[in-house]
Each structure stands twice: as C-alpha cells, then as structure tokens.
C-alpha cells in the first residue's frame, strides 16, 4: 500500500455532469453551481466544453458561463477543446487548462469526435502546441480505457498506445477514464499502469463513471498505486451522449467521504459540497445520486426535527 496523504479532486460536474442533460440548464444555474463548488473548496473545476453545439447543445453557452464566473485565485478552470476551432473559441474565455479528449477504442473515437485515434492526435497536436505557447496547461482525457460500448473489453496495450501518442504531442497529464463504468479494480489498475508507462505518477488521474457501482472501489485501487488525482462529479451527475446507458461519474461527495474517512486530506468542506449537490439536484428535479450526500442530508433533516 502506497496511499497518498493528500488527494486533488477535479470537479467535472458542470461539464461531464451536465452535458447529457436533456433539459436546458441556464447559464446562470451553471455559474451558481461553479460558485458553490469553489466555495466548498474545489481547486480545479472543469467548467464547459468548446465542442459543436449541434453535437452537444447543452454546452452551447460555454463562453457565457466562463464569462459569468467570479474567479477565485488558486482555482484552476478547465474546458474541453477537441480541435483548433474549439481552442480558438476558448481562448477568449481565458481557461487555465484545456482538455483534449481521445479514446483507447477506435469505434468510440469515431462516435464521439468523428475521427480515428490517429486523426484525433493530428487534430490535437496544434491545439497542444498553441496552448502550451500561451502558457495554458494541457490535460488529455483517455476514454474507454477498460471497456467500450461498441468494441467491448479494451486491452491495456491500447491505453499504453494512446498515452504514448498523447505524450508524443506534448500533453502534460492524462486521465484514465472508464467512460461506461464497467471496470473493476484489477482491470482499472492495469489500465492505469499502462498510462504510467508513459507518464509520471504525478501526471495521471482517474476518471471513473459509476454505472456498475464500481467507481469507489476503482478509486481505492488507484489510490493503492499511489495515484492522487481523480475526477468526480457533484451529486453523481452525468453521462456521455455517445455512450448510451452510461451513468455519471462517481459522486464527489462519496469520494470526499471515502478519503476523509481514510484520513486523506482534500481541502474540501463536505457540508458545503453537499449543499452544492442539493442545489443542482433541486434544479434538475430529482434526488442526488450521491449516497453520502443523501445520507448526510437526511440526517440533517432528522436532527432538525429533533430540535
Ligand atoms: P465534425 O463534424 O467532424 O467537425 O465534428 P468538422 O470539423 O467537420 O466541422 C463540422 C461543423 O462543426 C462545422 O460547422 C464546424 O464549424 C463545426 P458548419 O460549417 O457545419 O456550420 N465545428 C465546431 N463548432 C464549435 N466548436 C467546435 C467545432 N469544431 C467543428 N470545436 C467535433 C468534430 C469534435 C467538433 C464533434 O464531433 C463534436 O463536437 N463532438 C462532441 C464530443 C463531445 O463533446 N463529447 C462529450 C465529451 S467527451 C466525454 O464526455 C468523455 C470524458 O468525460 C472522459 C470519459 O468519461 O471517457 C472526457
Ligand atoms: Mg466522462
């Protein structure tokens, strides 16, 4: 066991969490969500994506959302940029970090960004170069590192191949994503180790969707490898428009509860985070997907009654 003493959580709720919502979430609600997340102590927030509004209509208000955020110093605001058009549009919003997103599976690459893995790298290369020249940090998301909705199981060698390509074009950090949440701890460790063939332990993160209820176990498995950076989504929001049936990322509240319970520091105020989760769940008109969020919120109500 090689557990870290501090974990950095990247909150992806405003982007990954909301991108698949059918009802339009107004920019003002997204902005308020970001404000609540940063008030809860999140230091990195994935705010939106500069993708085609025809493909992902929910993110069409990207510039408006970025412009409306009252930024906190010390918080890193990231956005997804799949190509130069997206990057050029994002520049005016002054992101601290951009995310290029590829896939370990050819079929998913085609469905998600309409090109092969190799073509995606050709598209990302000038984006990475321009971002780094502008002093913007570059993260790479690697989808379907364990399983793909179209190809089934994905071998670790595919992950290593993609991580090597990302490294080759200058991507500074890679996220190992279980897009459809099919992974189990040992499989996820193999995928992470494949990324670690090309990236240092300080330059990798886990991004686990919770479709099969494995995301916390997968998080723990990666903590045991020494990984200390993870994406998570408040209230467990989300899904990917190009991975039918996939649910949201692991809920940030649940990861924080796990980590604090293990004596691992996150810098996050769980109570304020639960309030943020409740805020967006109320707006969406459904209960939170966070187990810890639900339990603590219910307990608060019970103690109010006793008072
Ligand atoms: P394309 O159709 O191949 O692009 O889409 P194109 O270059 O041929 O251009 C076609 C049209 O799109 C043109 O407009 C372009 O201007 C426009 P038209 O002339 O027809 O009016 N266009 C754009 N508009 C706005 N922003 C842009 C942009 N680029 C082209 N950046 C593209 C390629 C990548 C744009 C498209 O496939 C797309 O937008 N896909 C969306 C993918 C997406 O957002 N998926 C969800 C995020 S990834 C994810 O959730 C996984 C992750 O969480 C990790 C995990 O869990 O696995 C990160
Ligand atoms: Mg995702």
mmCIF file of C-alpha atoms and ligand atoms in Angstrom:
data_model
loop_
_atom_site.group_PDB
_atom_site.id
_atom_site.type_symbol
_atom_site.label_atom_id
_atom_site.label_comp_id
_atom_site.label_asym_id
_atom_site.label_seq_id
_atom_site.Cartn_x
_atom_site.Cartn_y
_atom_site.Cartn_z
ATOM 1 C CA UNK A 1 0.000 0.000 0.000
ATOM 2 C CA UNK A 2 1.295 3.349 -1.060
ATOM 3 C CA UNK A 3 -1.587 5.638 -0.085
ATOM 4 C CA UNK A 4 -1.238 9.373 -0.705
ATOM 5 C CA UNK A 5 -1.826 11.766 2.202
ATOM 6 C CA UNK A 6 -3.497 14.395 0.024
ATOM 7 C CA UNK A 7 -5.788 13.979 -2.978
ATOM 8 C CA UNK A 8 -6.719 16.583 -5.565
ATOM 9 C CA UNK A 9 -10.226 16.256 -6.914
ATOM 10 C CA UNK A 10 -11.161 17.748 -10.258
ATOM 11 C CA UNK A 11 -14.832 18.616 -10.235
ATOM 12 C CA UNK A 12 -16.311 17.726 -13.622
ATOM 13 C CA UNK A 13 -19.996 18.171 -12.739
ATOM 14 C CA UNK A 14 -20.594 21.401 -14.665
ATOM 15 C CA UNK A 15 -19.194 19.776 -17.847
ATOM 16 C CA UNK A 16 -19.372 15.977 -17.749
ATOM 17 C CA UNK A 17 -22.258 16.107 -15.302
ATOM 18 C CA UNK A 18 -24.495 18.435 -17.265
ATOM 19 C CA UNK A 19 -23.518 17.773 -20.905
ATOM 20 C CA UNK A 20 -26.025 14.961 -21.248
ATOM 21 C CA UNK A 21 -28.993 16.666 -19.570
ATOM 22 C CA UNK A 22 -31.990 16.838 -21.881
ATOM 23 C CA UNK A 23 -33.498 19.942 -20.257
ATOM 24 C CA UNK A 24 -31.572 23.125 -20.917
ATOM 25 C CA UNK A 25 -29.727 24.211 -17.812
ATOM 26 C CA UNK A 26 -29.496 28.021 -17.934
ATOM 27 C CA UNK A 27 -26.035 29.573 -17.824
ATOM 28 C CA UNK A 28 -26.961 31.293 -14.541
ATOM 29 C CA UNK A 29 -27.545 27.909 -12.885
ATOM 30 C CA UNK A 30 -24.233 26.556 -14.187
ATOM 31 C CA UNK A 31 -22.457 29.659 -12.905
ATOM 32 C CA UNK A 32 -24.090 29.351 -9.494
ATOM 33 C CA UNK A 33 -23.030 25.691 -9.378
ATOM 34 C CA UNK A 34 -19.407 26.640 -10.089
ATOM 35 C CA UNK A 35 -19.605 29.321 -7.376
ATOM 36 C CA UNK A 36 -20.888 26.804 -4.846
ATOM 37 C CA UNK A 37 -18.230 24.258 -5.811
ATOM 38 C CA UNK A 38 -15.387 26.706 -5.370
ATOM 39 C CA UNK A 39 -16.888 27.867 -2.068
ATOM 40 C CA UNK A 40 -16.750 24.213 -0.980
ATOM 41 C CA UNK A 41 -13.014 24.193 -1.622
ATOM 42 C CA UNK A 42 -12.708 22.625 -5.068
ATOM 43 C CA UNK A 43 -9.481 23.900 -6.598
ATOM 44 C CA UNK A 44 -9.986 22.555 -10.079
ATOM 45 C CA UNK A 45 -13.258 22.789 -11.941
ATOM 46 C CA UNK A 46 -13.988 21.536 -15.451
ATOM 47 C CA UNK A 47 -16.475 24.195 -16.446
ATOM 48 C CA UNK A 48 -17.607 23.527 -20.008
ATOM 49 C CA UNK A 49 -16.583 22.366 -23.454
ATOM 50 C CA UNK A 50 -15.971 24.171 -26.712
ATOM 51 C CA UNK A 51 -17.448 21.487 -28.938
ATOM 52 C CA UNK A 52 -20.010 21.638 -31.704
ATOM 53 C CA UNK A 53 -23.373 22.876 -30.363
ATOM 54 C CA UNK A 54 -25.002 20.549 -32.888
ATOM 55 C CA UNK A 55 -23.326 17.581 -31.185
ATOM 56 C CA UNK A 56 -23.714 18.734 -27.567
ATOM 57 C CA UNK A 57 -26.350 21.512 -27.339
ATOM 58 C CA UNK A 58 -26.115 21.744 -23.544
ATOM 59 C CA UNK A 59 -22.597 23.219 -23.793
ATOM 60 C CA UNK A 60 -23.551 25.895 -26.360
ATOM 61 C CA UNK A 61 -23.422 28.581 -23.651
ATOM 62 C CA UNK A 62 -19.713 27.865 -22.977
ATOM 63 C CA UNK A 63 -18.465 31.454 -23.363
ATOM 64 C CA UNK A 64 -21.353 32.901 -21.344
ATOM 65 C CA UNK A 65 -20.697 30.503 -18.471
ATOM 66 C CA UNK A 66 -16.959 31.179 -18.446
ATOM 67 C CA UNK A 67 -17.590 34.950 -18.539
ATOM 68 C CA UNK A 68 -20.053 34.788 -15.641
ATOM 69 C CA UNK A 69 -17.797 33.070 -13.126
ATOM 70 C CA UNK A 70 -16.356 35.222 -10.344
ATOM 71 C CA UNK A 71 -12.978 33.550 -10.299
ATOM 72 C CA UNK A 72 -11.167 32.637 -7.141
ATOM 73 C CA UNK A 73 -7.397 32.853 -7.178
ATOM 74 C CA UNK A 74 -5.915 29.418 -6.706
ATOM 75 C CA UNK A 75 -8.737 27.719 -8.592
ATOM 76 C CA UNK A 76 -7.982 26.226 -12.000
ATOM 77 C CA UNK A 77 -10.802 26.459 -14.548
ATOM 78 C CA UNK A 78 -10.585 23.981 -17.405
ATOM 79 C CA UNK A 79 -12.506 23.499 -20.646
ATOM 80 C CA UNK A 80 -12.621 20.785 -23.285
ATOM 81 C CA UNK A 81 -11.269 21.675 -26.725
ATOM 82 C CA UNK A 82 -11.385 18.933 -29.392
ATOM 83 C CA UNK A 83 -9.770 20.916 -32.221
ATOM 84 C CA UNK A 84 -8.323 24.314 -33.199
ATOM 85 C CA UNK A 85 -11.785 25.779 -33.736
ATOM 86 C CA UNK A 86 -12.694 24.910 -30.159
ATOM 87 C CA UNK A 87 -9.364 26.108 -28.820
ATOM 88 C CA UNK A 88 -9.600 29.455 -30.626
ATOM 89 C CA UNK A 89 -13.121 29.954 -29.301
ATOM 90 C CA UNK A 90 -11.995 29.013 -25.784
ATOM 91 C CA UNK A 91 -9.045 31.428 -25.716
ATOM 92 C CA UNK A 92 -11.248 34.478 -25.171
ATOM 93 C CA UNK A 93 -12.573 32.790 -22.022
ATOM 94 C CA UNK A 94 -9.057 32.571 -20.542
ATOM 95 C CA UNK A 95 -9.101 28.940 -19.366
ATOM 96 C CA UNK A 96 -6.267 27.904 -17.051
ATOM 97 C CA UNK A 97 -6.250 24.465 -18.573
ATOM 98 C CA UNK A 98 -7.578 22.831 -21.711
ATOM 99 C CA UNK A 99 -8.501 19.213 -22.198
ATOM 100 C CA UNK A 100 -8.058 17.304 -25.420
ATOM 101 C CA UNK A 101 -10.052 14.102 -25.400
ATOM 102 C CA UNK A 102 -9.198 10.924 -27.216
ATOM 103 C CA UNK A 103 -10.207 7.289 -26.884
ATOM 104 C CA UNK A 104 -8.441 3.969 -26.495
ATOM 105 C CA UNK A 105 -11.148 2.485 -28.707
ATOM 106 C CA UNK A 106 -11.358 3.293 -32.433
ATOM 107 C CA UNK A 107 -15.136 2.944 -32.521
ATOM 108 C CA UNK A 108 -15.651 5.339 -29.620
ATOM 109 C CA UNK A 109 -13.270 7.857 -31.170
ATOM 110 C CA UNK A 110 -15.403 7.824 -34.324
ATOM 111 C CA UNK A 111 -18.701 8.156 -32.439
ATOM 112 C CA UNK A 112 -17.510 10.830 -30.029
ATOM 113 C CA UNK A 113 -15.311 13.085 -32.128
ATOM 114 C CA UNK A 114 -15.932 11.816 -35.644
ATOM 115 C CA UNK A 115 -12.401 10.717 -36.454
ATOM 116 C CA UNK A 116 -9.923 7.870 -35.902
ATOM 117 C CA UNK A 117 -7.471 7.805 -32.999
ATOM 118 C CA UNK A 118 -4.631 8.738 -35.322
ATOM 119 C CA UNK A 119 -6.624 11.614 -36.885
ATOM 120 C CA UNK A 120 -7.540 12.827 -33.395
ATOM 121 C CA UNK A 121 -3.871 13.096 -32.497
ATOM 122 C CA UNK A 122 -3.266 15.112 -35.680
ATOM 123 C CA UNK A 123 -6.082 17.465 -34.606
ATOM 124 C CA UNK A 124 -4.846 17.726 -31.023
ATOM 125 C CA UNK A 125 -1.195 18.413 -31.890
ATOM 126 C CA UNK A 126 -1.638 22.065 -32.971
ATOM 127 C CA UNK A 127 -4.040 22.641 -30.067
ATOM 128 C CA UNK A 128 -1.458 21.378 -27.576
ATOM 129 C CA UNK A 129 1.281 23.427 -29.197
ATOM 130 C CA UNK A 130 -0.805 26.628 -29.183
ATOM 131 C CA UNK A 131 -1.992 26.102 -25.617
ATOM 132 C CA UNK A 132 1.472 25.497 -24.259
ATOM 133 C CA UNK A 133 2.812 28.518 -26.166
ATOM 134 C CA UNK A 134 0.078 30.561 -24.431
ATOM 135 C CA UNK A 135 1.031 29.139 -21.018
ATOM 136 C CA UNK A 136 -2.135 27.075 -20.717
ATOM 137 C CA UNK A 137 -1.799 23.665 -19.067
ATOM 138 C CA UNK A 138 -2.821 20.692 -21.234
ATOM 139 C CA UNK A 139 -4.587 17.632 -19.948
ATOM 140 C CA UNK A 140 -5.582 14.667 -22.085
ATOM 141 C CA UNK A 141 -8.671 12.593 -21.345
ATOM 142 C CA UNK A 142 -8.443 8.983 -22.496
ATOM 143 C CA UNK A 143 -11.896 7.435 -22.865
ATOM 144 C CA UNK A 144 -12.814 3.764 -22.843
ATOM 145 C CA UNK A 145 -9.608 2.578 -21.205
ATOM 146 C CA UNK A 146 -11.278 -0.537 -19.800
ATOM 147 C CA UNK A 147 -14.339 -1.135 -21.933
ATOM 148 C CA UNK A 148 -16.095 0.388 -24.917
ATOM 149 C CA UNK A 149 -19.827 0.408 -25.663
ATOM 150 C CA UNK A 150 -19.062 -0.635 -29.256
ATOM 151 C CA UNK A 151 -15.910 -2.817 -29.008
ATOM 152 C CA UNK A 152 -16.264 -4.458 -25.574
ATOM 153 C CA UNK A 153 -13.119 -5.091 -23.499
ATOM 154 C CA UNK A 154 -10.166 -2.830 -24.179
ATOM 155 C CA UNK A 155 -6.662 -4.239 -23.645
ATOM 156 C CA UNK A 156 -4.162 -2.249 -21.557
ATOM 157 C CA UNK A 157 -1.900 -2.168 -24.646
ATOM 158 C CA UNK A 158 -4.460 0.135 -26.305
ATOM 159 C CA UNK A 159 -4.220 2.505 -23.355
ATOM 160 C CA UNK A 160 -0.440 2.456 -23.464
ATOM 161 C CA UNK A 161 -0.560 3.185 -27.199
ATOM 162 C CA UNK A 162 -2.833 6.215 -26.717
ATOM 163 C CA UNK A 163 -0.869 7.503 -23.718
ATOM 164 C CA UNK A 164 2.324 7.274 -25.808
ATOM 165 C CA UNK A 165 0.696 9.287 -28.608
ATOM 166 C CA UNK A 166 -0.523 11.910 -26.122
ATOM 167 C CA UNK A 167 2.951 12.154 -24.600
ATOM 168 C CA UNK A 168 4.459 12.475 -28.082
ATOM 169 C CA UNK A 169 2.454 15.625 -28.876
ATOM 170 C CA UNK A 170 3.171 17.289 -25.530
ATOM 171 C CA UNK A 171 0.070 16.556 -23.459
ATOM 172 C CA UNK A 172 1.191 17.179 -19.858
ATOM 173 C CA UNK A 173 -1.211 14.967 -17.909
ATOM 174 C CA UNK A 174 -3.509 12.095 -18.828
ATOM 175 C CA UNK A 175 -6.768 11.000 -17.268
ATOM 176 C CA UNK A 176 -7.576 7.307 -17.419
ATOM 177 C CA UNK A 177 -11.326 7.177 -17.971
ATOM 178 C CA UNK A 178 -13.716 4.309 -17.508
ATOM 179 C CA UNK A 179 -16.341 6.015 -19.634
ATOM 180 C CA UNK A 180 -19.040 3.388 -19.235
ATOM 181 C CA UNK A 181 -18.199 2.307 -15.706
ATOM 182 C CA UNK A 182 -17.615 -1.363 -16.491
ATOM 183 C CA UNK A 183 -14.194 -1.569 -14.873
ATOM 184 C CA UNK A 184 -13.372 -3.476 -11.724
ATOM 185 C CA UNK A 185 -10.345 -2.729 -9.511
ATOM 186 C CA UNK A 186 -7.719 -5.015 -11.059
ATOM 187 C CA UNK A 187 -8.690 -4.092 -14.624
ATOM 188 C CA UNK A 188 -8.565 -0.422 -13.758
ATOM 189 C CA UNK A 189 -5.149 -0.873 -12.145
ATOM 190 C CA UNK A 190 -3.898 -2.494 -15.389
ATOM 191 C CA UNK A 191 -5.227 0.464 -17.417
ATOM 192 C CA UNK A 192 -3.606 2.935 -15.022
ATOM 193 C CA UNK A 193 -0.294 1.052 -15.158
ATOM 194 C CA UNK A 194 -0.442 1.256 -18.955
ATOM 195 C CA UNK A 195 -0.693 5.052 -18.718
ATOM 196 C CA UNK A 196 2.146 5.028 -16.183
ATOM 197 C CA UNK A 197 4.413 3.500 -18.836
ATOM 198 C CA UNK A 198 4.472 6.992 -20.373
ATOM 199 C CA UNK A 199 3.513 9.369 -17.562
ATOM 200 C CA UNK A 200 4.805 10.016 -14.066
ATOM 201 C CA UNK A 201 2.525 9.173 -11.125
ATOM 202 C CA UNK A 202 2.093 12.952 -10.574
ATOM 203 C CA UNK A 203 0.754 13.379 -14.100
ATOM 204 C CA UNK A 204 -2.084 10.852 -14.174
ATOM 205 C CA UNK A 205 -5.612 10.856 -12.819
ATOM 206 C CA UNK A 206 -8.589 8.530 -12.631
ATOM 207 C CA UNK A 207 -11.995 9.342 -14.132
ATOM 208 C CA UNK A 208 -14.500 6.697 -13.174
ATOM 209 C CA UNK A 209 -18.122 6.544 -14.161
ATOM 210 C CA UNK A 210 -20.243 4.578 -11.709
ATOM 211 C CA UNK A 211 -22.606 2.679 -13.988
ATOM 212 C CA UNK A 212 -21.926 -0.681 -12.324
ATOM 213 C CA UNK A 213 -21.293 0.727 -8.831
ATOM 214 C CA UNK A 214 -17.534 0.082 -9.046
ATOM 215 C CA UNK A 215 -16.195 3.619 -9.094
ATOM 216 C CA UNK A 216 -15.284 3.939 -5.408
ATOM 217 C CA UNK A 217 -13.595 0.524 -5.455
ATOM 218 C CA UNK A 218 -11.725 1.584 -8.583
ATOM 219 C CA UNK A 219 -10.701 4.826 -6.892
ATOM 220 C CA UNK A 220 -9.325 2.892 -3.922
ATOM 221 C CA UNK A 221 -7.460 0.524 -6.268
ATOM 222 C CA UNK A 222 -5.749 3.509 -7.886
ATOM 223 C CA UNK A 223 -5.009 5.160 -4.529
ATOM 224 C CA UNK A 224 -3.158 1.934 -3.698
ATOM 225 C CA UNK A 225 -0.984 2.522 -6.771
ATOM 226 C CA UNK A 226 -0.179 5.993 -5.423
ATOM 227 C CA UNK A 227 -2.494 7.923 -7.776
ATOM 228 C CA UNK A 228 -3.594 11.131 -6.020
ATOM 229 C CA UNK A 229 -5.702 12.937 -8.629
ATOM 230 C CA UNK A 230 -9.252 12.000 -9.551
ATOM 231 C CA UNK A 231 -12.181 13.497 -11.427
ATOM 232 C CA UNK A 232 -15.565 13.369 -9.760
ATOM 233 C CA UNK A 233 -18.980 14.875 -10.351
ATOM 234 C CA UNK A 234 -21.100 16.547 -7.691
ATOM 235 C CA UNK A 235 -24.330 14.629 -6.975
ATOM 236 C CA UNK A 236 -23.003 11.912 -9.304
ATOM 237 C CA UNK A 237 -24.385 13.834 -12.269
ATOM 238 C CA UNK A 238 -23.712 12.876 -15.795
ATOM 239 C CA UNK A 239 -23.172 10.540 -18.643
ATOM 240 C CA UNK A 240 -21.758 10.740 -22.106
ATOM 241 C CA UNK A 241 -24.029 11.445 -25.075
ATOM 242 C CA UNK A 242 -22.014 8.922 -27.125
ATOM 243 C CA UNK A 243 -22.068 6.103 -24.535
ATOM 244 C CA UNK A 244 -25.718 5.144 -24.129
ATOM 245 C CA UNK A 245 -26.709 3.913 -20.660
ATOM 246 C CA UNK A 246 -23.508 5.128 -19.006
ATOM 247 C CA UNK A 247 -24.302 6.986 -15.800
ATOM 248 C CA UNK A 248 -22.488 9.821 -14.108
ATOM 249 C CA UNK A 249 -19.047 9.928 -12.648
ATOM 250 C CA UNK A 250 -18.504 8.818 -9.115
ATOM 251 C CA UNK A 251 -20.128 11.434 -6.865
ATOM 252 C CA UNK A 252 -17.638 13.947 -5.470
ATOM 253 C CA UNK A 253 -19.374 13.763 -2.074
ATOM 254 C CA UNK A 254 -18.818 9.987 -1.940
ATOM 255 C CA UNK A 255 -15.130 10.280 -2.840
ATOM 256 C CA UNK A 256 -14.641 13.013 -0.229
ATOM 257 C CA UNK A 257 -16.391 10.871 2.394
ATOM 258 C CA UNK A 258 -14.159 7.914 1.490
ATOM 259 C CA UNK A 259 -10.966 9.953 1.573
ATOM 260 C CA UNK A 260 -11.699 11.855 4.779
ATOM 261 C CA UNK A 261 -12.689 8.586 6.410
ATOM 262 C CA UNK A 262 -9.258 7.232 5.494
ATOM 263 C CA UNK A 263 -7.539 10.315 6.911
ATOM 264 C CA UNK A 264 -6.636 11.611 3.425
ATOM 265 C CA UNK A 265 -6.865 15.380 3.046
ATOM 266 C CA UNK A 266 -8.796 17.005 0.165
ATOM 267 C CA UNK A 267 -9.230 20.601 1.341
ATOM 268 C CA UNK A 268 -12.952 20.222 0.663
ATOM 269 C CA UNK A 269 -15.764 21.121 3.046
ATOM 270 C CA UNK A 270 -18.122 18.140 2.698
ATOM 271 C CA UNK A 271 -21.128 20.017 4.095
ATOM 272 C CA UNK A 272 -20.800 22.836 1.576
ATOM 273 C CA UNK A 273 -20.247 20.279 -1.185
ATOM 274 C CA UNK A 274 -23.464 18.510 -0.199
ATOM 275 C CA UNK A 275 -25.272 21.865 -0.398
ATOM 276 C CA UNK A 276 -23.903 22.333 -3.925
ATOM 277 C CA UNK A 277 -25.136 18.846 -4.850
ATOM 278 C CA UNK A 278 -28.550 19.600 -3.378
ATOM 279 C CA UNK A 279 -28.723 22.889 -5.293
ATOM 280 C CA UNK A 280 -28.219 21.246 -8.680
ATOM 281 C CA UNK A 281 -30.372 18.206 -7.834
ATOM 282 C CA UNK A 282 -33.230 20.536 -6.824
ATOM 283 C CA UNK A 283 -32.868 22.395 -10.100
ATOM 284 C CA UNK A 284 -32.938 19.139 -12.084
ATOM 285 C CA UNK A 285 -35.911 17.963 -10.023
ATOM 286 C CA UNK A 286 -34.501 14.639 -8.894
ATOM 287 C CA UNK A 287 -32.686 13.219 -5.885
ATOM 288 C CA UNK A 288 -28.918 13.285 -5.700
ATOM 289 C CA UNK A 289 -27.028 10.203 -6.913
ATOM 290 C CA UNK A 290 -24.539 10.606 -4.066
ATOM 291 C CA UNK A 291 -25.022 8.005 -1.333
ATOM 292 C CA UNK A 292 -23.065 10.048 1.217
ATOM 293 C CA UNK A 293 -24.862 13.206 0.118
ATOM 294 C CA UNK A 294 -28.264 11.572 0.584
ATOM 295 C CA UNK A 295 -27.333 10.061 3.968
ATOM 296 C CA UNK A 296 -25.918 13.266 5.420
ATOM 297 C CA UNK A 297 -28.744 15.392 4.038
ATOM 298 C CA UNK A 298 -31.328 13.020 5.538
ATOM 299 C CA UNK A 299 -29.514 13.027 8.879
ATOM 300 C CA UNK A 300 -29.538 16.835 8.890
ATOM 301 C CA UNK A 301 -33.318 16.801 8.361
ATOM 302 C CA UNK A 302 -33.747 14.291 11.210
ATOM 303 C CA UNK A 303 -31.715 16.412 13.603
ATOM 304 C CA UNK A 304 -33.768 19.492 12.593
ATOM 305 C CA UNK A 305 -36.899 17.554 13.625
ATOM 306 C CA UNK A 306 -35.357 16.629 16.982
ATOM 307 C CA UNK A 307 -34.543 20.291 17.613
HETATM 308 P P1 LIG B 1 -17.004 17.273 -37.142
HETATM 309 O O1 LIG B 1 -18.395 17.341 -37.686
HETATM 310 O O2 LIG B 1 -16.134 16.139 -37.576
HETATM 311 O O3 LIG B 1 -16.239 18.646 -37.391
HETATM 312 O O4 LIG B 1 -17.090 17.293 -35.569
HETATM 313 P P2 LIG B 1 -15.858 19.402 -38.692
HETATM 314 O O5 LIG B 1 -14.500 19.974 -38.468
HETATM 315 O O6 LIG B 1 -16.096 18.552 -39.922
HETATM 316 O O7 LIG B 1 -16.918 20.607 -38.718
HETATM 317 C C1 LIG B 1 -18.327 20.395 -38.894
HETATM 318 C C2 LIG B 1 -19.091 21.567 -38.321
HETATM 319 O O8 LIG B 1 -18.845 21.666 -36.918
HETATM 320 C C3 LIG B 1 -18.660 22.918 -38.889
HETATM 321 O O9 LIG B 1 -19.797 23.790 -38.841
HETATM 322 C C4 LIG B 1 -17.645 23.404 -37.908
HETATM 323 O O10 LIG B 1 -17.502 24.800 -37.913
HETATM 324 C C5 LIG B 1 -18.269 22.935 -36.592
HETATM 325 P P3 LIG B 1 -20.764 24.025 -40.102
HETATM 326 O O11 LIG B 1 -19.845 24.526 -41.168
HETATM 327 O O12 LIG B 1 -21.364 22.683 -40.413
HETATM 328 O O13 LIG B 1 -21.755 25.016 -39.579
HETATM 329 N N1 LIG B 1 -17.272 22.733 -35.538
HETATM 330 C C6 LIG B 1 -17.338 23.301 -34.325
HETATM 331 N N2 LIG B 1 -18.240 24.117 -33.764
HETATM 332 C C7 LIG B 1 -17.991 24.511 -32.487
HETATM 333 N N3 LIG B 1 -16.919 24.121 -31.782
HETATM 334 C C8 LIG B 1 -16.000 23.296 -32.303
HETATM 335 C C9 LIG B 1 -16.195 22.857 -33.642
HETATM 336 N N4 LIG B 1 -15.484 22.053 -34.463
HETATM 337 C C10 LIG B 1 -16.153 21.978 -35.604
HETATM 338 N N5 LIG B 1 -14.946 22.919 -31.593
HETATM 339 C C11 LIG B 1 -16.281 17.626 -33.344
HETATM 340 C C12 LIG B 1 -15.931 17.178 -34.756
HETATM 341 C C13 LIG B 1 -15.161 17.184 -32.417
HETATM 342 C C14 LIG B 1 -16.432 19.139 -33.331
HETATM 343 C C15 LIG B 1 -17.629 16.976 -32.955
HETATM 344 O O14 LIG B 1 -17.507 15.613 -33.129
HETATM 345 C C16 LIG B 1 -18.039 17.274 -31.523
HETATM 346 O O15 LIG B 1 -18.300 18.406 -31.169
HETATM 347 N N6 LIG B 1 -18.140 16.228 -30.700
HETATM 348 C C17 LIG B 1 -18.567 16.398 -29.311
HETATM 349 C C18 LIG B 1 -17.904 15.402 -28.485
HETATM 350 C C19 LIG B 1 -18.217 15.632 -27.026
HETATM 351 O O16 LIG B 1 -18.318 16.742 -26.545
HETATM 352 N N7 LIG B 1 -18.362 14.502 -26.309
HETATM 353 C C20 LIG B 1 -18.544 14.546 -24.897
HETATM 354 C C21 LIG B 1 -17.277 14.950 -24.190
HETATM 355 S S1 LIG B 1 -16.062 13.643 -24.084
HETATM 356 C C22 LIG B 1 -16.509 12.803 -22.668
HETATM 357 O O17 LIG B 1 -17.525 13.095 -22.089
HETATM 358 C C23 LIG B 1 -15.563 11.771 -22.151
HETATM 359 C C24 LIG B 1 -14.769 12.240 -20.914
HETATM 360 O O18 LIG B 1 -15.632 12.638 -19.860
HETATM 361 C C25 LIG B 1 -13.884 11.092 -20.426
HETATM 362 C C26 LIG B 1 -14.680 9.797 -20.307
HETATM 363 O O19 LIG B 1 -15.546 9.670 -19.444
HETATM 364 O O20 LIG B 1 -14.407 8.951 -21.151
HETATM 365 C C27 LIG B 1 -13.856 13.420 -21.254
HETATM 366 MG MG1 LIG B 2 -16.636 11.254 -18.504
#
